[in-house]
XYZ file of C-alpha atoms in Angstrom:
60
model
C 3.014 8.416 -10.740
C 5.831 8.827 -8.209
C 5.015 5.577 -6.445
C 4.894 3.672 -9.739
C 8.211 5.206 -10.794
C 9.737 4.138 -7.485
C 8.449 0.608 -7.905
C 9.900 0.434 -11.420
C 13.191 1.814 -10.151
C 13.440 -1.246 -7.900
C 12.119 -3.733 -10.492
C 14.499 -2.496 -13.179
C 17.478 -1.629 -11.002
C 17.657 1.674 -12.861
C 17.639 5.414 -12.252
C 14.419 7.298 -11.601
C 14.713 8.928 -15.025
C 14.995 5.553 -16.776
C 12.111 4.107 -14.762
C 9.840 7.034 -15.660
C 10.902 6.834 -19.309
C 9.983 3.130 -19.393
C 6.610 3.925 -17.809
C 5.912 6.604 -20.424
C 7.123 4.412 -23.281
C 4.855 1.557 -22.210
C 1.846 3.885 -22.020
C 2.600 5.299 -25.463
C 3.269 1.917 -27.082
C 0.038 0.457 -25.711
C -2.083 3.580 -26.361
C -2.933 3.929 -22.665
C -3.030 6.866 -20.308
C 0.078 7.218 -18.182
C -2.008 7.389 -15.006
C -3.719 4.105 -15.845
C -0.405 2.360 -16.453
C 0.980 3.793 -13.206
C -2.066 2.511 -11.328
C -1.543 -0.977 -12.766
C 2.080 -0.930 -11.599
C 1.138 0.215 -8.085
C -1.629 -2.388 -7.848
C 0.841 -5.028 -9.095
C -1.154 -5.867 -12.219
C 1.798 -4.887 -14.395
C 5.487 -5.658 -13.892
C 8.488 -4.633 -15.926
C 11.606 -6.710 -16.526
C 15.113 -5.285 -16.768
C 16.687 -5.210 -20.201
C 18.908 -8.247 -20.779
C 22.653 -7.612 -20.483
C 24.063 -6.414 -23.780
C 20.565 -5.605 -25.035
C 21.867 -2.793 -27.231
C 24.236 -4.874 -29.343
C 23.268 -6.216 -32.729
C 23.960 -9.861 -31.917
C 27.309 -10.075 -33.723
């Protein structure tokens, strides 16, 4: 879990808390165990992309 969080921290350019939250959110959204998702990240079968700039605005 820690290694996967560290890898996401680099991929996302985010804090450790944000990286772990994204890992958990992905597992929840895809009905997968957190450990399985973490393993996929570590084994480079799953990559995350940073949110686009201004991703929180409503497009106006």
